[in-house]
Every structure is written in C-alpha cells, then in structure tokens.
Coordinates of C-alpha atoms in Angstrom, one line a residue:
Chain U
M1 CA -0.6 -0.1 -0.1
T2 CA 2.8 2.1 0.5
S3 CA 3.7 2.3 -3.2
K4 CA 0.5 3.7 -4.3
K5 CA 1.0 6.6 -2.0
K6 CA 3.2 9.7 -2.8
F7 CA 5.8 11.6 -0.4
I8 CA 6.8 15.2 -1.2
A9 CA 8.2 17.2 1.0
V10 CA 8.1 21.1 1.8
I11 CA 10.8 23.7 2.6
G12 CA 11.7 26.6 3.7
G13 CA 12.6 28.8 6.6
G14 CA 10.9 28.8 10.3
D15 CA 10.8 32.8 9.9
C16 CA 8.7 33.4 6.4
S17 CA 7.6 36.5 4.0
P18 CA 3.4 37.0 4.4
Q19 CA 4.1 36.4 0.5
E20 CA 5.9 33.0 1.3
A21 CA 3.5 31.4 3.6
R22 CA 0.6 32.3 0.9
L23 CA 2.8 30.5 -1.6
A24 CA 3.8 27.7 1.2
E25 CA -0.1 27.1 1.7
E26 CA -1.6 26.7 -1.2
V27 CA 1.5 24.4 -1.9
G28 CA 0.1 22.5 0.5
R29 CA -3.1 22.4 -0.5
E30 CA -2.6 21.3 -4.4
L31 CA -0.2 18.6 -2.7
V32 CA -3.4 17.5 -1.3
R33 CA -5.9 17.9 -4.1
H34 CA -2.6 15.6 -6.0
G35 CA -3.2 12.9 -4.0
A36 CA 0.0 13.4 -2.2
I37 CA 1.5 13.4 1.6
L38 CA 3.1 16.1 3.0
V39 CA 6.6 15.7 5.0
C40 CA 8.0 18.9 6.3
G41 CA 10.7 19.2 9.5
G42 CA 7.5 20.4 11.9
L43 CA 8.3 23.5 12.5
G44 CA 6.3 27.0 11.9
G45 CA 6.7 29.7 8.7
V46 CA 6.6 27.8 5.1
M47 CA 6.4 24.5 7.3
E48 CA 3.1 25.7 9.3
A49 CA 1.8 28.0 6.4
A50 CA 2.4 24.2 4.0
C51 CA 0.7 22.0 7.2
R52 CA -2.0 24.3 6.8
G53 CA -3.3 24.6 3.7
A54 CA -2.6 20.6 3.4
S55 CA -4.9 20.2 6.7
S56 CA -8.0 22.3 5.1
E57 CA -8.1 19.8 2.7
G58 CA -8.3 17.0 4.2
G59 CA -4.5 15.5 4.3
I60 CA -2.1 14.0 5.8
T61 CA 0.9 15.7 7.1
I62 CA 3.9 14.8 8.8
G63 CA 6.4 16.6 11.3
I64 CA 9.9 15.5 11.2
L65 CA 11.5 17.9 14.4
P66 CA 14.6 18.9 15.2
G67 CA 13.9 18.6 19.3
D68 CA 12.8 16.6 21.6
T69 CA 9.2 17.6 22.0
R70 CA 6.5 17.1 20.1
Q71 CA 4.8 20.5 21.4
A72 CA 6.8 22.3 19.4
A73 CA 5.4 21.0 16.3
N74 CA 3.5 23.8 14.5
P75 CA -0.9 22.5 15.1
Y76 CA -1.3 21.5 11.7
V77 CA 1.0 18.5 11.8
Q78 CA -1.1 15.5 12.1
I79 CA 2.6 12.7 12.8
P80 CA 5.4 14.2 14.7
V81 CA 8.6 12.6 14.1
I82 CA 10.4 13.5 17.3
T83 CA 14.4 13.1 16.1
G84 CA 16.2 15.3 19.4
M85 CA 19.4 15.7 16.3
G86 CA 19.1 19.3 15.2
Q87 CA 19.8 20.1 12.4
A88 CA 20.6 16.3 11.3
R89 CA 17.1 16.2 10.7
N90 CA 17.3 18.1 7.6
V91 CA 18.4 14.6 6.1
I92 CA 15.7 12.4 7.3
V93 CA 13.0 15.3 5.8
V94 CA 14.2 14.8 2.7
K95 CA 14.8 11.0 2.4
S96 CA 11.7 10.8 3.9
A97 CA 10.0 12.8 0.6
Q98 CA 10.3 11.4 -3.4
A99 CA 10.5 15.1 -4.6
V100 CA 10.8 18.2 -2.6
I101 CA 9.3 21.7 -3.5
A102 CA 11.9 24.6 -1.9
V103 CA 9.3 28.7 -0.9
G104 CA 12.1 30.9 -0.5
G105 CA 14.1 29.7 2.5
S106 CA 17.4 30.4 4.2
Y107 CA 21.0 27.7 4.9
G108 CA 18.9 25.0 6.8
T109 CA 17.2 25.2 3.4
L110 CA 19.9 25.9 1.1
S111 CA 21.3 22.4 3.3
E112 CA 17.7 20.4 2.5
I113 CA 18.2 21.0 -1.4
S114 CA 21.3 19.7 -0.7
H115 CA 21.0 16.6 0.7
A116 CA 18.3 16.3 -1.7
L117 CA 20.1 16.1 -4.9
Q118 CA 23.3 14.3 -3.5
N119 CA 19.9 11.7 -3.3
G120 CA 18.9 12.6 -6.7
I121 CA 15.5 13.7 -5.3
P122 CA 14.6 16.6 -7.9
V123 CA 14.0 19.7 -6.1
I124 CA 11.7 22.8 -7.7
G125 CA 11.9 25.8 -6.3
L126 CA 10.0 28.6 -5.5
N127 CA 11.9 31.7 -4.9
T128 CA 14.8 30.0 -3.5
W129 CA 18.6 29.7 -4.0
S130 CA 20.2 29.6 -7.5
L131 CA 23.7 27.6 -7.6
S132 CA 26.3 28.6 -9.4
R133 CA 30.1 26.0 -9.1
N134 CA 32.7 26.9 -10.1
G135 CA 31.2 30.0 -12.1
Q136 CA 29.3 28.2 -14.2
P137 CA 25.6 28.2 -13.4
D138 CA 23.9 24.4 -11.7
N139 CA 20.9 23.8 -13.2
S140 CA 19.8 22.0 -10.7
I141 CA 17.0 23.2 -8.5
I142 CA 13.8 23.3 -11.2
P143 CA 11.6 26.4 -11.6
A144 CA 7.9 26.4 -11.0
Q145 CA 6.1 30.1 -11.2
N146 CA 3.6 29.4 -8.7
P147 CA 1.9 26.3 -6.5
T148 CA 0.2 24.4 -9.7
E149 CA 3.1 24.4 -11.5
A150 CA 6.1 23.4 -8.4
V151 CA 3.0 20.7 -7.6
E152 CA 2.6 19.3 -10.8
K153 CA 6.6 19.6 -11.4
A154 CA 6.7 17.5 -8.1
I155 CA 4.3 14.5 -8.8
N156 CA 5.9 13.8 -12.7
L157 CA 9.3 14.0 -11.5
I158 CA 8.5 11.3 -8.5
I159 CA 11.4 8.9 -7.5
K160 CA 10.3 5.9 -6.2
Chain Z
M1 CA -5.5 17.8 16.8
T2 CA -1.7 16.0 17.4
S3 CA -2.5 16.4 21.0
K4 CA -5.6 13.6 21.1
K5 CA -3.5 11.3 19.0
K6 CA -1.5 8.4 20.9
F7 CA 1.7 7.3 19.3
I8 CA 2.5 3.9 21.1
A9 CA 6.1 1.9 19.3
V10 CA 6.3 -1.8 19.4
I11 CA 10.0 -2.4 19.6
G12 CA 11.1 -6.1 18.7
G13 CA 13.7 -8.0 16.6
G14 CA 13.5 -8.1 12.8
D15 CA 13.7 -12.1 13.3
C16 CA 11.7 -13.2 15.9
S17 CA 9.8 -16.5 17.3
P18 CA 6.6 -17.1 15.5
Q19 CA 4.9 -16.8 19.0
E20 CA 6.6 -13.6 18.7
A21 CA 5.1 -12.5 15.7
R22 CA 1.3 -13.5 17.5
L23 CA 2.3 -11.9 20.4
A24 CA 3.1 -8.7 18.3
E25 CA 0.6 -9.0 15.9
E26 CA -2.3 -8.8 18.3
V27 CA -0.2 -6.2 19.9
G28 CA -0.5 -4.1 17.2
R29 CA -4.3 -4.8 16.2
E30 CA -5.1 -3.7 20.2
L31 CA -3.3 -0.5 19.7
V32 CA -5.9 0.1 17.1
R33 CA -8.7 -1.0 19.3
H34 CA -7.5 1.5 21.8
G35 CA -6.7 4.6 19.1
A36 CA -3.5 4.9 19.1
I37 CA -1.0 5.1 15.9
L38 CA 1.7 2.5 15.6
V39 CA 5.2 4.1 15.5
C40 CA 8.3 1.1 14.8
G41 CA 11.3 0.5 12.7
G42 CA 9.6 -0.3 9.3
L43 CA 11.6 -3.8 9.0
G44 CA 10.7 -7.5 9.3
G45 CA 10.1 -9.3 12.4
V46 CA 7.9 -8.2 15.5
M47 CA 8.1 -4.7 13.2
E48 CA 5.8 -6.8 10.3
A49 CA 4.1 -8.9 12.5
A50 CA 3.0 -5.4 14.9
C51 CA 2.2 -3.4 11.5
R52 CA 0.1 -6.0 10.1
G53 CA -2.2 -6.6 13.0
A54 CA -2.6 -2.4 13.0
S55 CA -3.5 -2.4 9.7
S56 CA -6.0 -5.5 10.2
E57 CA -7.7 -3.0 12.4
G58 CA -7.8 0.0 9.9
G59 CA -4.8 1.7 12.2
I60 CA -1.8 4.1 11.0
T61 CA 1.4 2.6 10.8
I62 CA 4.5 4.2 11.2
G63 CA 8.2 2.6 10.0
I64 CA 11.5 4.7 11.2
L65 CA 13.6 2.8 9.1
P66 CA 17.8 2.9 9.1
G67 CA 18.2 2.3 5.6
D68 CA 18.1 4.4 2.3
T69 CA 15.1 3.5 0.6
R70 CA 11.6 3.1 0.9
Q71 CA 10.9 -0.9 -1.1
A72 CA 13.3 -1.9 2.4
A73 CA 9.6 -1.2 4.5
N74 CA 8.0 -4.2 5.9
P75 CA 4.2 -3.8 3.0
Y76 CA 2.1 -3.0 6.4
V77 CA 4.1 0.0 6.9
Q78 CA 1.6 3.1 5.4
I79 CA 4.5 6.5 6.6
P80 CA 7.8 5.4 5.8
V81 CA 10.4 7.9 7.2
I82 CA 13.7 7.5 5.9
T83 CA 16.3 8.0 8.0
G84 CA 19.7 6.4 6.6
M85 CA 21.5 6.8 9.7
G86 CA 21.8 3.5 10.8
Q87 CA 20.8 1.9 14.4
A88 CA 20.8 6.0 15.2
R89 CA 16.9 6.0 13.7
N90 CA 16.4 3.8 16.7
V91 CA 16.6 7.2 19.8
I92 CA 13.9 8.3 16.7
V93 CA 11.7 5.0 17.3
V94 CA 11.7 5.5 20.8
K95 CA 11.6 9.7 21.3
S96 CA 8.4 9.6 18.2
A97 CA 5.9 7.8 20.4
Q98 CA 5.1 8.4 24.2
A99 CA 4.8 4.7 25.5
V100 CA 7.5 1.8 24.2
I101 CA 6.4 -1.9 23.9
A102 CA 9.1 -4.1 23.7
V103 CA 7.6 -7.6 22.6
G104 CA 11.5 -10.1 22.8
G105 CA 14.0 -9.0 20.8
S106 CA 17.8 -8.6 21.3
Y107 CA 20.4 -5.8 21.8
G108 CA 19.0 -3.0 19.1
T109 CA 15.4 -3.5 21.8
L110 CA 18.1 -3.0 24.7
S111 CA 19.4 -0.6 23.5
E112 CA 15.5 1.3 22.7
I113 CA 14.2 0.1 25.5
S114 CA 17.6 2.1 27.3
H115 CA 16.8 4.7 25.5
A116 CA 13.1 4.9 26.4
L117 CA 13.8 5.0 30.1
Q118 CA 16.6 7.2 29.5
N119 CA 13.9 9.5 28.1
G120 CA 10.8 9.4 30.8
I121 CA 9.5 7.2 28.2
P122 CA 7.0 3.8 30.1
V123 CA 8.6 1.1 28.6
I124 CA 5.9 -2.0 28.8
G125 CA 7.6 -5.9 28.4
L126 CA 6.6 -8.8 27.0
N127 CA 9.1 -11.8 27.4
T128 CA 11.8 -8.9 27.0
W129 CA 14.9 -8.2 28.7
S130 CA 15.5 -7.9 33.0
L131 CA 17.9 -5.4 34.1
S132 CA 19.9 -5.2 37.3
R133 CA 22.3 -2.5 37.7
N134 CA 25.5 -3.1 39.6
G135 CA 23.9 -5.7 41.5
Q136 CA 20.6 -4.2 41.8
P137 CA 17.4 -5.5 39.9
D138 CA 15.8 -2.3 38.1
N139 CA 12.6 -2.7 37.5
S140 CA 12.1 -0.3 34.8
I141 CA 10.5 -2.6 32.6
I142 CA 6.9 -2.9 33.3
P143 CA 6.1 -6.7 32.7
A144 CA 2.6 -7.7 30.9
Q145 CA 1.3 -10.9 30.7
N146 CA -0.3 -10.9 26.9
P147 CA -0.9 -7.8 24.4
T148 CA -4.0 -6.8 26.4
E149 CA -2.6 -5.4 29.3
A150 CA 0.7 -4.4 27.3
V151 CA -1.5 -2.3 25.7
E152 CA -3.7 -1.0 28.9
K153 CA -0.6 -0.4 30.6
A154 CA 1.3 1.6 28.0
I155 CA -2.5 3.5 27.5
N156 CA -2.5 4.6 30.6
L157 CA 1.3 5.4 31.1
I158 CA 1.4 7.8 27.7
I159 CA 3.1 10.8 28.6
K160 CA 2.4 14.2 27.0
Chain A
M1 CA 49.2 3.8 10.5
T2 CA 45.8 4.5 11.7
S3 CA 45.8 0.4 12.0
K4 CA 48.1 0.6 15.0
K5 CA 46.8 2.6 17.1
K6 CA 44.1 0.9 19.7
F7 CA 40.7 3.2 20.4
I8 CA 39.1 2.0 23.1
A9 CA 36.2 3.9 24.7
V10 CA 35.1 4.5 28.4
I11 CA 31.6 4.6 29.2
G12 CA 29.7 5.9 32.1
G13 CA 27.3 8.5 33.7
G14 CA 28.4 12.6 33.7
D15 CA 27.0 12.3 37.5
C16 CA 28.8 9.6 38.7
S17 CA 30.6 8.1 42.7
P18 CA 33.7 9.2 44.0
Q19 CA 34.2 6.0 44.0
E20 CA 33.1 5.5 40.1
A21 CA 35.8 8.6 39.2
R22 CA 38.5 6.7 40.8
L23 CA 38.0 3.7 38.8
A24 CA 37.2 5.7 35.5
E25 CA 40.2 7.8 35.9
E26 CA 42.4 5.0 36.9
V27 CA 40.7 2.5 33.5
G28 CA 41.9 6.5 31.8
R29 CA 45.2 5.8 33.1
E30 CA 46.1 2.4 32.4
L31 CA 45.0 2.8 29.0
V32 CA 47.1 5.4 27.7
R33 CA 50.0 3.3 28.9
H34 CA 48.7 0.4 27.3
G35 CA 49.3 2.8 24.1
A36 CA 45.5 3.1 23.4
I37 CA 43.6 6.5 22.7
L38 CA 41.2 7.5 25.1
V39 CA 37.1 7.9 23.5
C40 CA 33.9 8.9 24.8
G41 CA 31.0 11.1 25.1
G42 CA 33.0 14.6 26.4
L43 CA 31.5 14.8 29.4
G44 CA 31.5 15.1 33.3
G45 CA 31.6 12.2 35.7
V46 CA 33.4 9.0 34.4
M47 CA 33.6 10.3 31.1
E48 CA 35.9 13.5 33.2
A49 CA 37.8 11.3 35.5
A50 CA 38.6 8.8 32.8
C51 CA 39.8 11.7 30.2
R52 CA 41.7 13.0 33.4
G53 CA 43.6 9.2 33.6
A54 CA 44.2 9.7 30.4
S55 CA 45.8 12.7 30.3
S56 CA 47.3 12.9 33.3
E57 CA 49.8 10.2 31.6
G58 CA 50.5 11.8 28.7
G59 CA 47.7 9.8 26.7
I60 CA 45.2 11.5 23.7
T61 CA 41.4 12.1 25.0
I62 CA 38.4 12.6 22.0
G63 CA 34.8 13.5 23.1
I64 CA 32.4 13.0 21.4
L65 CA 29.8 16.0 22.6
P66 CA 26.1 15.5 22.5
G67 CA 25.1 19.3 22.0
D68 CA 26.4 22.2 19.4
T69 CA 29.2 23.7 21.5
R70 CA 32.6 22.8 22.2
Q71 CA 32.6 24.3 25.8
A72 CA 30.7 21.2 27.1
A73 CA 33.6 19.3 26.7
N74 CA 35.3 18.7 30.1
P75 CA 38.7 20.7 30.6
Y76 CA 40.6 17.4 29.7
V77 CA 39.1 15.9 25.9
Q78 CA 41.7 17.5 23.7
I79 CA 40.0 16.2 20.3
P80 CA 36.0 17.9 20.8
V81 CA 33.5 16.1 18.2
I82 CA 30.5 18.5 17.7
T83 CA 27.8 16.3 17.0
G84 CA 24.6 18.0 18.5
M85 CA 22.9 15.4 18.0
G86 CA 22.0 14.8 21.7
Q87 CA 21.5 11.1 22.4
A88 CA 22.3 9.2 18.9
R89 CA 26.1 10.0 19.9
N90 CA 25.6 7.0 22.4
V91 CA 25.9 5.7 18.9
I92 CA 29.3 7.3 17.7
V93 CA 31.1 6.8 20.7
V94 CA 31.0 3.3 20.5
K95 CA 31.4 2.6 17.1
S96 CA 34.5 4.6 17.2
A97 CA 35.9 2.3 19.9
Q98 CA 36.8 -1.3 19.2
A99 CA 36.4 -2.1 22.5
V100 CA 34.2 -0.8 25.3
I101 CA 34.8 -0.6 29.4
A102 CA 31.6 0.6 31.4
V103 CA 31.8 1.5 35.0
G104 CA 28.6 2.6 36.7
G105 CA 26.1 4.3 34.8
S106 CA 22.6 5.1 34.3
Y107 CA 20.5 4.1 30.9
G108 CA 22.6 6.3 28.9
T109 CA 25.2 4.1 29.3
L110 CA 23.0 1.0 29.0
S111 CA 22.0 2.4 25.7
E112 CA 25.6 2.9 24.6
I113 CA 26.5 -1.3 26.0
S114 CA 23.3 -2.1 23.3
H115 CA 24.9 -0.5 20.7
A116 CA 28.5 -1.9 21.1
L117 CA 26.8 -5.7 21.7
Q118 CA 24.6 -4.8 18.6
N119 CA 27.6 -4.1 16.8
G120 CA 30.1 -6.5 18.5
I121 CA 31.4 -4.4 19.4
P122 CA 33.2 -6.3 22.7
V123 CA 31.9 -4.7 26.3
I124 CA 34.0 -4.1 29.6
G125 CA 32.5 -4.3 33.2
L126 CA 33.4 -3.1 35.8
N127 CA 30.2 -2.6 38.3
T128 CA 27.9 -1.6 35.6
W129 CA 24.6 -2.9 34.4
S130 CA 23.7 -6.8 34.2
L131 CA 21.5 -8.4 31.4
S132 CA 18.9 -11.7 31.2
R133 CA 17.0 -12.0 28.0
N134 CA 13.7 -13.9 28.6
G135 CA 14.8 -15.0 31.6
Q136 CA 17.6 -16.4 30.9
P137 CA 21.1 -14.6 32.0
D138 CA 23.2 -13.4 29.2
N139 CA 26.8 -12.6 30.2
S140 CA 27.8 -10.6 26.5
I141 CA 29.2 -7.8 28.7
I142 CA 32.9 -9.2 30.3
P143 CA 33.1 -8.3 33.7
A144 CA 36.4 -6.9 35.4
Q145 CA 37.3 -7.1 38.3
N146 CA 39.7 -3.9 39.2
P147 CA 41.0 -1.3 36.6
T148 CA 43.9 -3.0 35.5
E149 CA 42.2 -6.1 34.6
A150 CA 38.8 -3.7 32.9
V151 CA 41.9 -3.2 30.5
E152 CA 43.6 -5.7 29.4
K153 CA 40.5 -7.6 29.1
A154 CA 39.5 -5.0 26.5
I155 CA 42.9 -4.0 24.7
N156 CA 42.7 -8.0 24.4
L157 CA 39.6 -8.5 23.1
I158 CA 40.1 -5.7 20.2
I159 CA 38.0 -5.7 17.4
K160 CA 40.0 -4.5 13.3
Chain B
M1 CA 43.7 23.3 26.5
T2 CA 41.3 22.2 23.9
S3 CA 40.9 26.2 23.7
K4 CA 44.5 26.3 22.6
K5 CA 43.9 23.7 19.9
K6 CA 42.6 25.7 16.3
F7 CA 39.5 23.0 14.6
I8 CA 38.9 23.8 10.3
A9 CA 37.3 21.3 7.9
V10 CA 38.4 20.9 5.0
I11 CA 35.3 19.9 2.8
G12 CA 35.2 18.8 -1.2
G13 CA 34.5 16.0 -3.1
G14 CA 35.6 11.9 -2.9
D15 CA 36.5 12.1 -6.3
C16 CA 38.0 15.2 -7.2
S17 CA 40.6 16.3 -9.9
P18 CA 44.6 17.1 -9.9
Q19 CA 44.6 20.6 -9.6
E20 CA 41.8 20.3 -6.3
A21 CA 43.8 17.5 -4.9
R22 CA 47.2 19.9 -5.0
L23 CA 44.6 22.7 -3.2
A24 CA 43.5 20.3 -1.1
E25 CA 47.1 18.8 -0.4
E26 CA 48.4 22.2 0.2
V27 CA 46.0 23.0 2.3
G28 CA 46.5 20.7 4.7
R29 CA 50.3 21.8 5.0
E30 CA 49.5 25.0 5.8
L31 CA 46.8 24.6 8.3
V32 CA 49.7 22.5 10.1
R33 CA 52.3 25.1 9.6
H34 CA 49.7 27.9 11.2
G35 CA 49.3 25.4 14.5
A36 CA 45.9 24.0 13.3
I37 CA 43.9 20.7 13.3
L38 CA 42.3 18.7 10.3
V39 CA 39.6 17.6 10.9
C40 CA 37.5 16.3 7.5
G41 CA 35.2 13.7 6.4
G42 CA 37.5 10.7 5.6
L43 CA 37.2 9.6 2.8
G44 CA 38.4 9.9 -0.5
G45 CA 39.8 13.2 -2.9
V46 CA 40.1 16.2 -1.4
M47 CA 40.2 14.8 2.4
E48 CA 42.5 12.4 1.4
A49 CA 44.8 15.3 -0.6
A50 CA 44.3 17.5 2.7
C51 CA 45.2 14.7 4.6
R52 CA 47.9 13.7 2.9
G53 CA 49.2 17.3 3.4
A54 CA 48.7 17.5 7.1
S55 CA 49.9 14.9 7.5
S56 CA 53.2 15.7 6.0
E57 CA 54.1 18.1 7.9
G58 CA 53.3 15.9 11.7
G59 CA 49.9 17.4 11.9
I60 CA 46.7 16.0 13.4
T61 CA 43.7 14.5 11.0
I62 CA 40.7 13.4 12.4
G63 CA 38.2 12.4 10.3
I64 CA 34.2 11.9 10.7
L65 CA 33.6 8.8 8.8
P66 CA 30.1 7.8 7.0
G67 CA 29.8 4.4 6.9
D68 CA 30.4 1.6 9.5
T69 CA 33.8 0.1 9.4
R70 CA 37.5 2.4 10.5
Q71 CA 39.0 0.8 7.3
A72 CA 37.0 3.3 4.8
A73 CA 39.3 6.2 6.1
N74 CA 42.2 7.4 4.3
P75 CA 46.0 6.2 4.7
Y76 CA 46.5 10.0 6.5
V77 CA 43.4 9.9 9.1
Q78 CA 44.6 9.3 12.5
I79 CA 41.3 9.8 14.7
P80 CA 38.1 7.6 12.7
V81 CA 35.5 9.2 14.0
I82 CA 32.4 5.8 13.0
T83 CA 29.4 7.3 12.8
G84 CA 27.2 4.9 10.6
M85 CA 24.8 7.9 9.8
G86 CA 25.2 8.1 6.3
Q87 CA 25.3 12.2 5.3
A88 CA 24.3 12.9 8.6
R89 CA 27.5 12.4 8.9
N90 CA 28.2 15.9 7.0
V91 CA 26.3 17.9 10.2
I92 CA 29.4 16.8 12.6
V93 CA 32.3 17.3 10.0
V94 CA 31.8 21.5 10.1
K95 CA 29.6 21.3 14.1
S96 CA 33.4 19.4 14.9
A97 CA 35.2 22.4 13.1
Q98 CA 36.1 26.5 13.9
A99 CA 36.0 27.5 10.1
V100 CA 35.7 25.5 7.2
I101 CA 38.0 25.4 3.9
A102 CA 35.8 24.3 0.6
V103 CA 37.3 22.2 -2.5
G104 CA 35.9 22.6 -5.2
G105 CA 33.2 19.8 -4.1
S106 CA 29.5 18.8 -5.0
Y107 CA 26.4 18.5 -3.6
G108 CA 27.6 16.9 -0.9
T109 CA 30.1 19.5 0.1
L110 CA 27.7 22.2 -0.5
S111 CA 25.2 20.8 2.7
E112 CA 28.3 21.2 4.4
I113 CA 28.7 24.6 3.1
S114 CA 25.0 25.8 4.3
H115 CA 25.6 23.3 7.6
A116 CA 28.2 25.8 8.6
L117 CA 26.9 29.1 6.9
Q118 CA 23.2 28.0 9.2
N119 CA 25.6 28.0 12.4
G120 CA 28.0 30.4 11.7
I121 CA 30.7 29.2 11.1
P122 CA 33.0 30.7 8.8
V123 CA 33.0 29.4 5.3
I124 CA 36.6 29.9 3.0
G125 CA 36.1 28.8 -0.6
L126 CA 38.4 27.3 -3.5
N127 CA 36.6 26.9 -6.8
T128 CA 34.1 25.9 -5.1
W129 CA 29.5 27.2 -5.1
S130 CA 28.6 30.6 -5.3
L131 CA 25.1 31.1 -4.2
S132 CA 22.3 33.7 -4.6
R133 CA 18.8 33.5 -3.3
N134 CA 15.7 35.2 -5.0
G135 CA 17.7 36.3 -6.7
Q136 CA 20.5 38.4 -4.8
P137 CA 24.2 37.2 -4.3
D138 CA 25.0 35.5 -1.4
N139 CA 28.1 36.5 -0.4
S140 CA 29.0 34.6 2.5
I141 CA 31.0 32.0 1.4
I142 CA 35.0 34.2 1.6
P143 CA 36.8 33.5 -1.5
A144 CA 40.5 32.8 -1.7
Q145 CA 42.4 32.6 -4.3
N146 CA 45.2 30.2 -3.5
P147 CA 45.6 27.9 0.0
T148 CA 47.9 29.8 2.0
E149 CA 45.1 32.9 1.7
A150 CA 42.2 30.4 2.2
V151 CA 44.4 29.3 5.9
E152 CA 45.0 32.8 6.6
K153 CA 41.7 33.3 6.3
A154 CA 40.0 31.1 7.9
I155 CA 42.5 31.2 11.0
N156 CA 41.8 34.7 11.4
L157 CA 37.5 33.9 11.3
I158 CA 37.7 31.3 13.6
I159 CA 34.4 31.1 16.2
K160 CA 35.1 30.1 19.5

C-alpha cells in the first residue's frame, strides 16, 4: 500500500514573509488535491503554512522535528516524528520524500536542497536559492512560477 | 489535533519466533482498538507483525527506517520515514512514541529500551529483557502477561 | 598508521560516585600505559575522570559531544567532536571504539552497551549493568574486578 | 587545553580533479604550519589530499566517517570517528570545526557549506560553489585565491 502513496516535502524558513506563507499554504493545498502526503520539518513559517494548507484539504501532514518535544510541532502536524538530532533531521526530511518543493528559505533550506540533490531527489524551487559551481550555473533546482506548477512538476518527477 | 492522538512504539527483533510474531500482531491490533497510532522501526519480524495487526484493524503505521530506501519497509508500513542513519534511528523510534512495548528482542531492542528509559518514556515488556544494575534489580521495564495487558498499561502510562 | 592505534571507549554516568570516578580515572591511566587512545562522550562524571587519568599519562582523549558547543567538553578532552545530535551520539561513541569499558552508569550507558553489543564490539564492565533476556542470563558484558583487569581484557579483545 | 587548539575542516569531493587535489594538499600543509588540527569526512579525493598534506607536516587529522568501518578511512586519517550515519555525518564535520575551507565539491560539499553557514561557522571557498537567494547574490562564502590565503582567512575568522 505504501507504493501507491506519494510523499512530497515542502521546505523553507521557520520564519517567512507573508508572501512565502501564501505560496507555501497553496503548495500544501495543491499537494493534497494531487493525492500526496506532506513531509516537512514540523516547525513554523513555511512549514506551518504548508501544513495548514494541506490540513484544510483534509490531507496528511508529517513533521520531522529537530528537538525533543512533540509540543514544538506546529498545530497542523498530524504525525510528529521526534528526532532530538538538531540539524541532522534535515537529512531525514528530504530522504523521506520523493520530491521536494523549496519556498524561499535560508541556509537550513539550502542544506535540505543539497541533501536532496545528493540523493537524486528532484527539487522544485519557488523564489529560492540558485546555484553556480566553480563559475558555471548549476540548474538542478527546477524553477516553478507558482504553487500549482511546482506541485505538478514535483508529482511528475517523483522518484520511487 | 496532534495532542489527541496517541503514538505508541512496538519494538523487537527483525527476526522473531512465531510466538513473538503472534504477540506482536495482537499488540498491533489492540493498539488500534485503543485509538493509538503504531510507531516502529519499519522492518520485518516483530515490526512487521505489529504493523500487520494494526493494518488489519484499519490503523495507521509509521516505520522509521535505518537505511536509504522506502522499499525496505515491510508491506504494512503506511508512513515510511527514511533516515539513512543506521542504528541511530533507534533513538527516533522511541522519542516519537509516548510509550513503548517491547516484544522479545536482541541488543537493538535493548538499545531502544535504554533510550526510552533515558527519556522517561514508559516501557512495557512482553518476554523481553530484564535488568540489574550493580547487582540490584532495576524494575523500570513494566512486565505484562499478554498483549491486551501490555496495551492497556501503555495507554495508561502515556507521557505528553 | 591508523591501524596501529587502539581506540577504546570508556562509558559511564555524567554524574558518578567518588568510587566510580576513581575507577574511571585509573582506567584512563591504564589505557594510555597500554598505548590506547581514549574515546568518550566528552562530558563530566566518569567521562571526565577517565579523560583526567588519560591526560595525566600524556595520552590522547576524544570527546564525542551531544550538544552544539565545544565549551561543554570537560577540560581534559583534547579532540572534541561536536555532533549536535543528542543521545544519537551514543552510537558514535561506541562505533568509534574497538572495545568499550563501562564504569557504573545509568540508561544512557546501557544504551551504549547495547549499541556496542549490536555491533560486535566487546564490552568490559566494572560495577555496571547485568542483563537477562526472557529469563535467561546474558553474559555478553565481560566482568572485570579492577581497572587494570578491565583494560587488559579490552586490549586483548579489540576488534579491527 | 582544548581552547588553545584550532580545528579547521577541509571539505570537498570524494572524487576530485588533480588540480583540486593539489589545492587540498597544500591547504592541509598550511593548516598544520598555522597550528591547526584538520577535520574532514575521512574519505578520498579532497579529504585524502588534505590529510596527506597535513600528515606530511606532522599534523593531526580527524576523519568523521559516514559508514560503519574504520577501514574506509583514507590512510592519512589518524583519528577515525565512525558514525554509521551516512550523510548526517556532514553536520558533524562542520560543527566540529571553527572554520571551514571548501575545495571544489558537489552537493555533499554544498550541504556542508550550508550547515556551516547555518551555524555561523565561517566558510572559505577555493573554486567552489557560489550562491544567490531569490535573485540576490549571497556572499557568505569568502573567496580565496590560493591555499595560503584560504588558511590565513580561516585562522583569522575562527569562532570559539
């Protein structure tokens, strides 16, 4: 039964702008409309907005928490996973997903983008990082213009 | 909404005896009848039997996997969490639970019992380890005579 | 050059009795006299006493710390490794050693004993846990009567 | 005594070009000439070249390994730390350092750069990634023209 479900991570800052929150909430809603389960880091900002959107559509939300308490989860996390591992939990967030959508974000988000790309997990970006390596652009982060496009690209690129 | 749900881990060997499998499967069933969500290490043996029992009652099963692939999950895991962290995932299995039920088990199970006790998470034991420290019995593992008793004790001892 | 060195972990409580501290300090001294490098969890109690003993003989001490700051290391740690991973660092302490000596200790120490046994790493015990599984004694923890005997047994049982 | 020592990480690909290897080896030598201890991921490529350089100057080399065996360490690692945690060890490599020097590198290196920046640990870059966020350049990676300049900048920027 596991194989039928799609797990997609939404990553971004624990603090975010109102615009990023709107984008993330719409990404959360669209994910559920496309039959996906939301994976995230379980805290505030982009994570909370995405969980709020997914919950509003009746979806399932998984929060992989860095600390030791389930109380740290945002109120829309249904399945809190408590790691007590700090930033190392970023690795688990992306490995548990079959595609990743990044909304804005700072260095923690960049670490998740990097771990995803290292694992061959597709990364879709909305107003997020862009990369170049040794002076050459690296186009591994797939740009999207809006939440619907981001979710459609993520669904189409899902890895097994 | 998170606060209403109860998360209980079932721990035990990836290989187990038929008797242990029967105990674990019944524990899985009873957990769902008591409204709990099953957390486990996601692999075979006791973990698979518990997931099978929980699934047969329509429950939710979470598998915190040590490796890098979702394919390693037993077929009854609905929510696979992929850590890529080997044994360190044992810490996450117990921290993500509000009580732990141990069925048999070897040293990996003992490590999970230890991490749970270190975190103040109650541990109920069915045919599992017993401990003594510096010659004095340590009775922190709460014995149960059967799966129903194990689940009732776990539900009653749940931590927030 | 790595292959010539012996890495031995000393595990035990962050708080300990004066007697345990004396044992751990002598274990630290003996390890260095036998040419071993000390690995530990880097904090106080048994860990600090072992590091103090090793340092007094001019040995090398490695502290695998659970938190995010090097300042948490006891003053005798020469090589602090900062994990930020909480209890999951217990796995690293034992995996980084070729044999483990347990002095007293509570559930954290028991988790380290368990992880070591799960990895086939020999565990020598001084006034520490004893185990039984499903009613049968498990004699995997090798008892020692004093620090010298503990270190000699550890050195002789070292794994590659 | 810990406080007197400087721990600096060298990060980069497990495979690397001959030019990157030359840069990394010279970085390793310069670090030791400046009294620093080398931290790295313990494997081949840039990590091995840096360890070889540090060893040739009589320095100390620490390798934080992703796998379960000390045999995976390159031959110039003197202190192998065995995590068994896969990519999550990247977090430990950078947290254990007071400054980081990146030489080339792919997505694993980018994850280490990100984790370092998230922790406020200075990152010096030699022919490595450059970043922009939401269309604006992010100049957090401090460029260096050659190994000597990289090491001098790292030493001057060290965090406590």
